[in-house]
PDB file of C-alpha atoms in Angstrom:
ATOM      1  CA  MET D 640     -48.852  -9.727  23.541  1.00  0.00           C
ATOM      2  CA  THR D 641     -45.381  -9.908  24.971  1.00  0.00           C
ATOM      3  CA  THR D 642     -42.146  -9.909  23.019  1.00  0.00           C
ATOM      4  CA  GLN D 643     -40.761 -12.901  24.875  1.00  0.00           C
ATOM      5  CA  PRO D 644     -38.992 -15.665  22.996  1.00  0.00           C
ATOM      6  CA  VAL D 645     -41.168 -18.544  21.872  1.00  0.00           C
ATOM      7  CA  ARG D 646     -39.996 -21.860  23.341  1.00  0.00           C
ATOM      8  CA  PHE D 647     -42.570 -24.008  21.534  1.00  0.00           C
ATOM      9  CA  ARG D 648     -44.920 -23.195  18.658  1.00  0.00           C
ATOM     10  CA  GLU D 649     -47.538 -25.288  16.913  1.00  0.00           C
ATOM     11  CA  GLU D 650     -49.974 -24.213  14.234  1.00  0.00           C
ATOM     12  CA  GLN D 651     -52.893 -26.463  13.311  1.00  0.00           C
ATOM     13  CA  ARG D 652     -55.520 -26.082  10.602  1.00  0.00           C
ATOM     14  CA  PHE D 653     -58.738 -27.804   9.608  1.00  0.00           C
ATOM     15  CA  ARG D 654     -57.411 -30.070   6.861  1.00  0.00           C
ATOM     16  CA  GLN D 655     -59.329 -33.276   7.550  1.00  0.00           C
ATOM     17  CA  VAL D 656     -60.724 -34.772   4.352  1.00  0.00           C
ATOM     18  CA  TRP D 657     -64.088 -35.591   5.914  1.00  0.00           C
ATOM     19  CA  ILE D 658     -64.686 -31.937   6.877  1.00  0.00           C
ATOM     20  CA  TRP D 659     -64.026 -30.813   3.320  1.00  0.00           C
ATOM     21  CA  LEU D 660     -66.170 -33.623   1.874  1.00  0.00           C
ATOM     22  CA  LEU D 661     -69.077 -32.205   3.894  1.00  0.00           C
ATOM     23  CA  THR D 662     -68.378 -28.481   3.593  1.00  0.00           C
ATOM     24  CA  LEU D 663     -67.211 -28.093  -0.002  1.00  0.00           C
ATOM     25  CA  PRO D 664     -70.238 -29.647  -1.781  1.00  0.00           C
ATOM     26  CA  LEU D 665     -72.655 -27.783   0.497  1.00  0.00           C
ATOM     27  CA  CYS D 666     -71.023 -24.401  -0.078  1.00  0.00           C
ATOM     28  CA  VAL D 667     -70.220 -24.811  -3.764  1.00  0.00           C
ATOM     29  CA  GLY D 668     -73.708 -26.246  -4.362  1.00  0.00           C
ATOM     30  CA  GLY D 669     -75.368 -23.327  -2.558  1.00  0.00           C
ATOM     31  CA  ILE D 670     -73.279 -20.763  -4.422  1.00  0.00           C
ATOM     32  CA  GLY D 671     -73.885 -22.486  -7.754  1.00  0.00           C
ATOM     33  CA  PHE D 672     -77.621 -22.867  -7.244  1.00  0.00           C
ATOM     34  CA  PHE D 673     -78.246 -19.263  -6.237  1.00  0.00           C
ATOM     35  CA  ALA D 674     -75.975 -17.923  -8.998  1.00  0.00           C
ATOM     36  CA  TRP D 675     -77.842 -20.058 -11.547  1.00  0.00           C
ATOM     37  CA  ALA D 676     -81.266 -19.093 -10.124  1.00  0.00           C
ATOM     38  CA  MET D 677     -80.428 -15.380 -10.191  1.00  0.00           C
ATOM     39  CA  VAL D 678     -79.218 -15.537 -13.788  1.00  0.00           C
ATOM     40  CA  LYS D 679     -82.175 -17.629 -14.948  1.00  0.00           C
ATOM     41  CA  GLN D 680     -84.881 -15.631 -13.207  1.00  0.00           C
ATOM     42  CA  LEU D 681     -83.452 -12.105 -13.079  1.00  0.00           C
ATOM     43  CA  VAL D 682     -81.519 -12.001 -16.367  1.00  0.00           C
ATOM     44  CA  THR D 683     -83.483 -14.286 -18.688  1.00  0.00           C
ATOM     45  CA  GLY D 684     -86.847 -13.678 -17.026  1.00  0.00           C
ATOM     46  CA  ARG D 685     -87.719 -17.409 -16.704  1.00  0.00           C
ATOM     47  CA  PRO D 686     -88.976 -18.314 -13.223  1.00  0.00           C
ATOM     48  CA  VAL D 687     -87.175 -21.006 -11.239  1.00  0.00           C
ATOM     49  CA  GLY D 688     -89.504 -23.799 -10.094  1.00  0.00           C
ATOM     50  CA  SER D 689     -93.285 -24.045  -9.926  1.00  0.00           C
ATOM     51  CA  ARG D 690     -93.480 -21.512  -7.065  1.00  0.00           C
ATOM     52  CA  PRO D 691     -90.615 -19.096  -7.775  1.00  0.00           C
ATOM     53  CA  MET D 692     -89.223 -16.693  -5.229  1.00  0.00           C
ATOM     54  CA  PRO D 693     -90.203 -13.094  -6.015  1.00  0.00           C
ATOM     55  CA  ASP D 694     -87.473 -11.219  -7.900  1.00  0.00           C
ATOM     56  CA  LEU D 695     -86.871  -8.729  -5.070  1.00  0.00           C
ATOM     57  CA  MET D 696     -86.502 -11.546  -2.548  1.00  0.00           C
ATOM     58  CA  LEU D 697     -84.096 -13.389  -4.872  1.00  0.00           C
ATOM     59  CA  MET D 698     -82.040 -10.183  -5.278  1.00  0.00           C
ATOM     60  CA  ILE D 699     -81.715 -10.010  -1.480  1.00  0.00           C
ATOM     61  CA  VAL D 700     -81.427 -13.677  -0.498  1.00  0.00           C
ATOM     62  CA  GLY D 701     -79.221 -14.816  -3.411  1.00  0.00           C
ATOM     63  CA  PRO D 702     -76.207 -12.574  -2.701  1.00  0.00           C
ATOM     64  CA  LEU D 703     -76.573 -13.144   1.055  1.00  0.00           C
ATOM     65  CA  VAL D 704     -76.439 -16.934   0.643  1.00  0.00           C
ATOM     66  CA  ILE D 705     -73.527 -16.664  -1.791  1.00  0.00           C
ATOM     67  CA  LEU D 706     -71.593 -14.426   0.642  1.00  0.00           C
ATOM     68  CA  LEU D 707     -72.433 -16.689   3.584  1.00  0.00           C
ATOM     69  CA  MET D 708     -71.257 -19.829   1.764  1.00  0.00           C
ATOM     70  CA  ALA D 709     -68.100 -18.127   0.462  1.00  0.00           C
ATOM     71  CA  GLY D 710     -67.432 -16.807   3.984  1.00  0.00           C
ATOM     72  CA  LEU D 711     -67.820 -20.289   5.454  1.00  0.00           C
ATOM     73  CA  LEU D 712     -65.340 -21.691   2.930  1.00  0.00           C
ATOM     74  CA  TRP D 713     -62.870 -18.893   3.691  1.00  0.00           C
ATOM     75  CA  MET D 714     -63.272 -19.392   7.430  1.00  0.00           C
ATOM     76  CA  MET D 715     -62.676 -23.146   7.179  1.00  0.00           C
ATOM     77  CA  TRP D 716     -59.581 -22.557   5.050  1.00  0.00           C
ATOM     78  CA  ALA D 717     -58.168 -19.678   7.132  1.00  0.00           C
ATOM     79  CA  ALA D 718     -58.995 -21.005  10.623  1.00  0.00           C
ATOM     80  CA  ARG D 719     -55.972 -22.048  12.627  1.00  0.00           C
ATOM     81  CA  LEU D 720     -55.046 -22.738  16.212  1.00  0.00           C
ATOM     82  CA  VAL D 721     -51.650 -21.374  17.214  1.00  0.00           C
ATOM     83  CA  THR D 722     -50.165 -22.544  20.507  1.00  0.00           C
ATOM     84  CA  GLU D 723     -47.028 -20.963  21.950  1.00  0.00           C
ATOM     85  CA  VAL D 724     -45.078 -21.582  25.140  1.00  0.00           C
ATOM     86  CA  ARG D 725     -43.212 -18.509  26.344  1.00  0.00           C
ATOM     87  CA  ASN D 726     -41.247 -17.720  29.484  1.00  0.00           C
ATOM     88  CA  ASP D 727     -44.326 -16.509  31.391  1.00  0.00           C
ATOM     89  CA  GLY D 728     -47.030 -18.915  30.198  1.00  0.00           C
ATOM     90  CA  ILE D 729     -48.937 -20.655  27.428  1.00  0.00           C
ATOM     91  CA  TYR D 730     -50.544 -18.553  24.722  1.00  0.00           C
ATOM     92  CA  ILE D 731     -53.183 -19.587  22.201  1.00  0.00           C
ATOM     93  CA  ARG D 732     -54.843 -17.853  19.293  1.00  0.00           C
ATOM     94  CA  PHE D 733     -57.720 -19.371  17.339  1.00  0.00           C
ATOM     95  CA  PHE D 734     -57.794 -17.231  14.188  1.00  0.00           C
ATOM     96  CA  PRO D 735     -60.189 -15.683  13.031  1.00  0.00           C
ATOM     97  CA  PHE D 736     -62.125 -15.903  16.304  1.00  0.00           C
ATOM     98  CA  HIS D 737     -59.432 -14.389  18.536  1.00  0.00           C
ATOM     99  CA  ARG D 738     -58.044 -10.978  17.639  1.00  0.00           C
ATOM    100  CA  GLY D 739     -54.908 -11.633  19.674  1.00  0.00           C
ATOM    101  CA  TYR D 740     -53.338 -14.244  21.878  1.00  0.00           C
ATOM    102  CA  HIS D 741     -55.055 -15.517  25.038  1.00  0.00           C
ATOM    103  CA  GLY D 742     -52.563 -16.302  27.768  1.00  0.00           C
ATOM    104  CA  PHE D 743     -52.495 -18.765  30.632  1.00  0.00           C
ATOM    105  CA  LEU D 744     -49.788 -17.538  32.987  1.00  0.00           C
ATOM    106  CA  TRP D 745     -47.804 -19.899  35.198  1.00  0.00           C
ATOM    107  CA  GLY D 746     -49.448 -18.551  38.357  1.00  0.00           C
ATOM    108  CA  GLU D 747     -52.876 -19.536  37.001  1.00  0.00           C
ATOM    109  CA  ILE D 748     -51.923 -23.092  36.030  1.00  0.00           C
ATOM    110  CA  GLU D 749     -52.200 -25.499  38.971  1.00  0.00           C
ATOM    111  CA  SER D 750     -51.441 -28.634  36.947  1.00  0.00           C
ATOM    112  CA  PHE D 751     -51.125 -29.809  33.365  1.00  0.00           C
ATOM    113  CA  GLY D 752     -50.513 -32.940  31.372  1.00  0.00           C
ATOM    114  CA  ALA D 753     -50.652 -34.510  27.940  1.00  0.00           C
ATOM    115  CA  CYS D 754     -53.862 -36.464  27.477  1.00  0.00           C
ATOM    116  CA  THR D 755     -56.075 -38.362  25.088  1.00  0.00           C
ATOM    117  CA  TYR D 756     -59.710 -37.288  25.038  1.00  0.00           C
ATOM    118  CA  ARG D 757     -62.955 -37.954  23.148  1.00  0.00           C
ATOM    119  CA  PRO D 758     -63.682 -34.740  21.214  1.00  0.00           C
ATOM    120  CA  ILE D 759     -67.289 -35.512  20.281  1.00  0.00           C
ATOM    121  CA  LEU D 760     -68.366 -37.110  23.565  1.00  0.00           C
ATOM    122  CA  GLU D 761     -66.534 -34.748  25.928  1.00  0.00           C
ATOM    123  CA  TYR D 762     -66.742 -31.448  24.019  1.00  0.00           C
ATOM    124  CA  GLY D 763     -69.234 -31.899  21.189  1.00  0.00           C
ATOM    125  CA  GLY D 764     -66.606 -31.759  18.435  1.00  0.00           C
ATOM    126  CA  TRP D 765     -63.765 -29.498  17.366  1.00  0.00           C
ATOM    127  CA  GLY D 766     -63.269 -25.739  17.490  1.00  0.00           C
ATOM    128  CA  ILE D 767     -63.784 -23.587  20.568  1.00  0.00           C
ATOM    129  CA  ARG D 768     -65.996 -25.857  22.649  1.00  0.00           C
ATOM    130  CA  PHE D 769     -67.483 -26.158  26.110  1.00  0.00           C
ATOM    131  CA  GLY D 770     -68.144 -29.585  27.548  1.00  0.00           C
ATOM    132  CA  SER D 771     -68.037 -31.807  30.595  1.00  0.00           C
ATOM    133  CA  GLY D 772     -64.247 -31.467  30.627  1.00  0.00           C
ATOM    134  CA  GLY D 773     -64.317 -27.650  30.644  1.00  0.00           C
ATOM    135  CA  LYS D 774     -63.322 -25.495  27.687  1.00  0.00           C
ATOM    136  CA  ALA D 775     -61.491 -26.882  24.668  1.00  0.00           C
ATOM    137  CA  TYR D 776     -59.557 -25.326  21.822  1.00  0.00           C
ATOM    138  CA  ASN D 777     -58.987 -28.042  19.244  1.00  0.00           C
ATOM    139  CA  VAL D 778     -58.748 -28.484  15.500  1.00  0.00           C
ATOM    140  CA  SER D 779     -58.250 -32.183  14.870  1.00  0.00           C
ATOM    141  CA  GLY D 780     -57.396 -35.439  16.511  1.00  0.00           C
ATOM    142  CA  ASN D 781     -57.965 -36.572  20.073  1.00  0.00           C
ATOM    143  CA  ARG D 782     -54.803 -35.542  21.898  1.00  0.00           C
ATOM    144  CA  GLY D 783     -53.809 -32.406  23.703  1.00  0.00           C
ATOM    145  CA  LEU D 784     -52.641 -30.663  26.848  1.00  0.00           C
ATOM    146  CA  GLN D 785     -55.106 -30.481  29.750  1.00  0.00           C
ATOM    147  CA  LEU D 786     -54.694 -27.485  32.069  1.00  0.00           C
ATOM    148  CA  ALA D 787     -56.214 -27.199  35.545  1.00  0.00           C
ATOM    149  CA  LEU D 788     -56.535 -23.504  36.336  1.00  0.00           C
ATOM    150  CA  GLY D 789     -56.709 -21.917  39.754  1.00  0.00           C
ATOM    151  CA  GLY D 790     -56.880 -18.468  41.228  1.00  0.00           C
ATOM    152  CA  GLY D 791     -59.143 -16.101  39.369  1.00  0.00           C
ATOM    153  CA  ARG D 792     -59.523 -18.513  36.444  1.00  0.00           C
ATOM    154  CA  SER D 793     -60.686 -21.788  37.915  1.00  0.00           C
ATOM    155  CA  GLY D 794     -61.681 -24.690  35.716  1.00  0.00           C
ATOM    156  CA  ARG D 795     -60.085 -26.841  33.083  1.00  0.00           C
ATOM    157  CA  VAL D 796     -58.882 -25.968  29.596  1.00  0.00           C
ATOM    158  CA  LEU D 797     -57.882 -28.433  26.912  1.00  0.00           C
ATOM    159  CA  ILE D 798     -55.533 -27.276  24.157  1.00  0.00           C
ATOM    160  CA  GLY D 799     -55.563 -29.727  21.263  1.00  0.00           C
ATOM    161  CA  SER D 800     -52.151 -30.663  19.883  1.00  0.00           C
ATOM    162  CA  GLN D 801     -50.601 -33.006  17.371  1.00  0.00           C
ATOM    163  CA  ARG D 802     -47.487 -33.001  19.606  1.00  0.00           C
ATOM    164  CA  PRO D 803     -48.865 -33.064  23.181  1.00  0.00           C
ATOM    165  CA  GLU D 804     -45.843 -34.690  24.821  1.00  0.00           C
ATOM    166  CA  GLU D 805     -43.474 -32.147  23.277  1.00  0.00           C
ATOM    167  CA  LEU D 806     -45.830 -29.363  24.374  1.00  0.00           C
ATOM    168  CA  ALA D 807     -45.936 -30.729  27.943  1.00  0.00           C
ATOM    169  CA  ILE D 808     -42.125 -30.932  28.066  1.00  0.00           C
ATOM    170  CA  ALA D 809     -41.846 -27.328  26.843  1.00  0.00           C
ATOM    171  CA  VAL D 810     -44.357 -26.204  29.493  1.00  0.00           C
ATOM    172  CA  GLN D 811     -42.538 -28.128  32.237  1.00  0.00           C
ATOM    173  CA  SER D 812     -39.219 -26.619  31.203  1.00  0.00           C
ATOM    174  CA  ALA D 813     -40.468 -23.030  30.908  1.00  0.00           C
ATOM    175  CA  LYS D 814     -42.520 -23.218  34.097  1.00  0.00           C
ATOM    176  CA  GLY D 815     -39.591 -24.747  36.004  1.00  0.00           C
ATOM    177  CA  GLU D 816     -37.168 -22.061  34.819  1.00  0.00           C
ATOM    178  CA  ALA D 817     -39.678 -19.360  35.782  1.00  0.00           C
ATOM    179  CA  GLY D 818     -39.832 -20.870  39.273  1.00  0.00           C
ATOM    180  CA  ALA D 819     -43.633 -21.125  39.137  1.00  0.00           C
TER     181      ALA D 819
END
């Protein structure tokens, strides 16, 4: 990561109500059920259901499911897409999936532009996706900045944005000043 000044920065998170209406009941329900089942069967000694899971299996599966569901909730809450325009290129980081920033330098970008796209039809949804339009990094909405890459990194990359026109202007300005 360079120490260049940031000319544009946008941070987006998964905060759509419909995602939480699907995820929260599933995770909380799974955590609650396995916590209840472990207490009922392992502590009180009363089996859960007509064909109960063996105690050893419940001691293994129960904590794993609880950790998995809690981890999914944490990941949905902590996940964020950070987009930065710097003097030498565009940088993105999709936390917690990227350890650091991934850069697209001016020499690699043949063209770019703000666009409207169909996230489900073109990329199969939101997140880090691969689709007919290339690779996408998006969190919400249907707008972003489309990059056409050349050189050693050919293909197209879509960076989702809530402010795509402002992002495109920042890219145009920084790329123009860099003489790329």
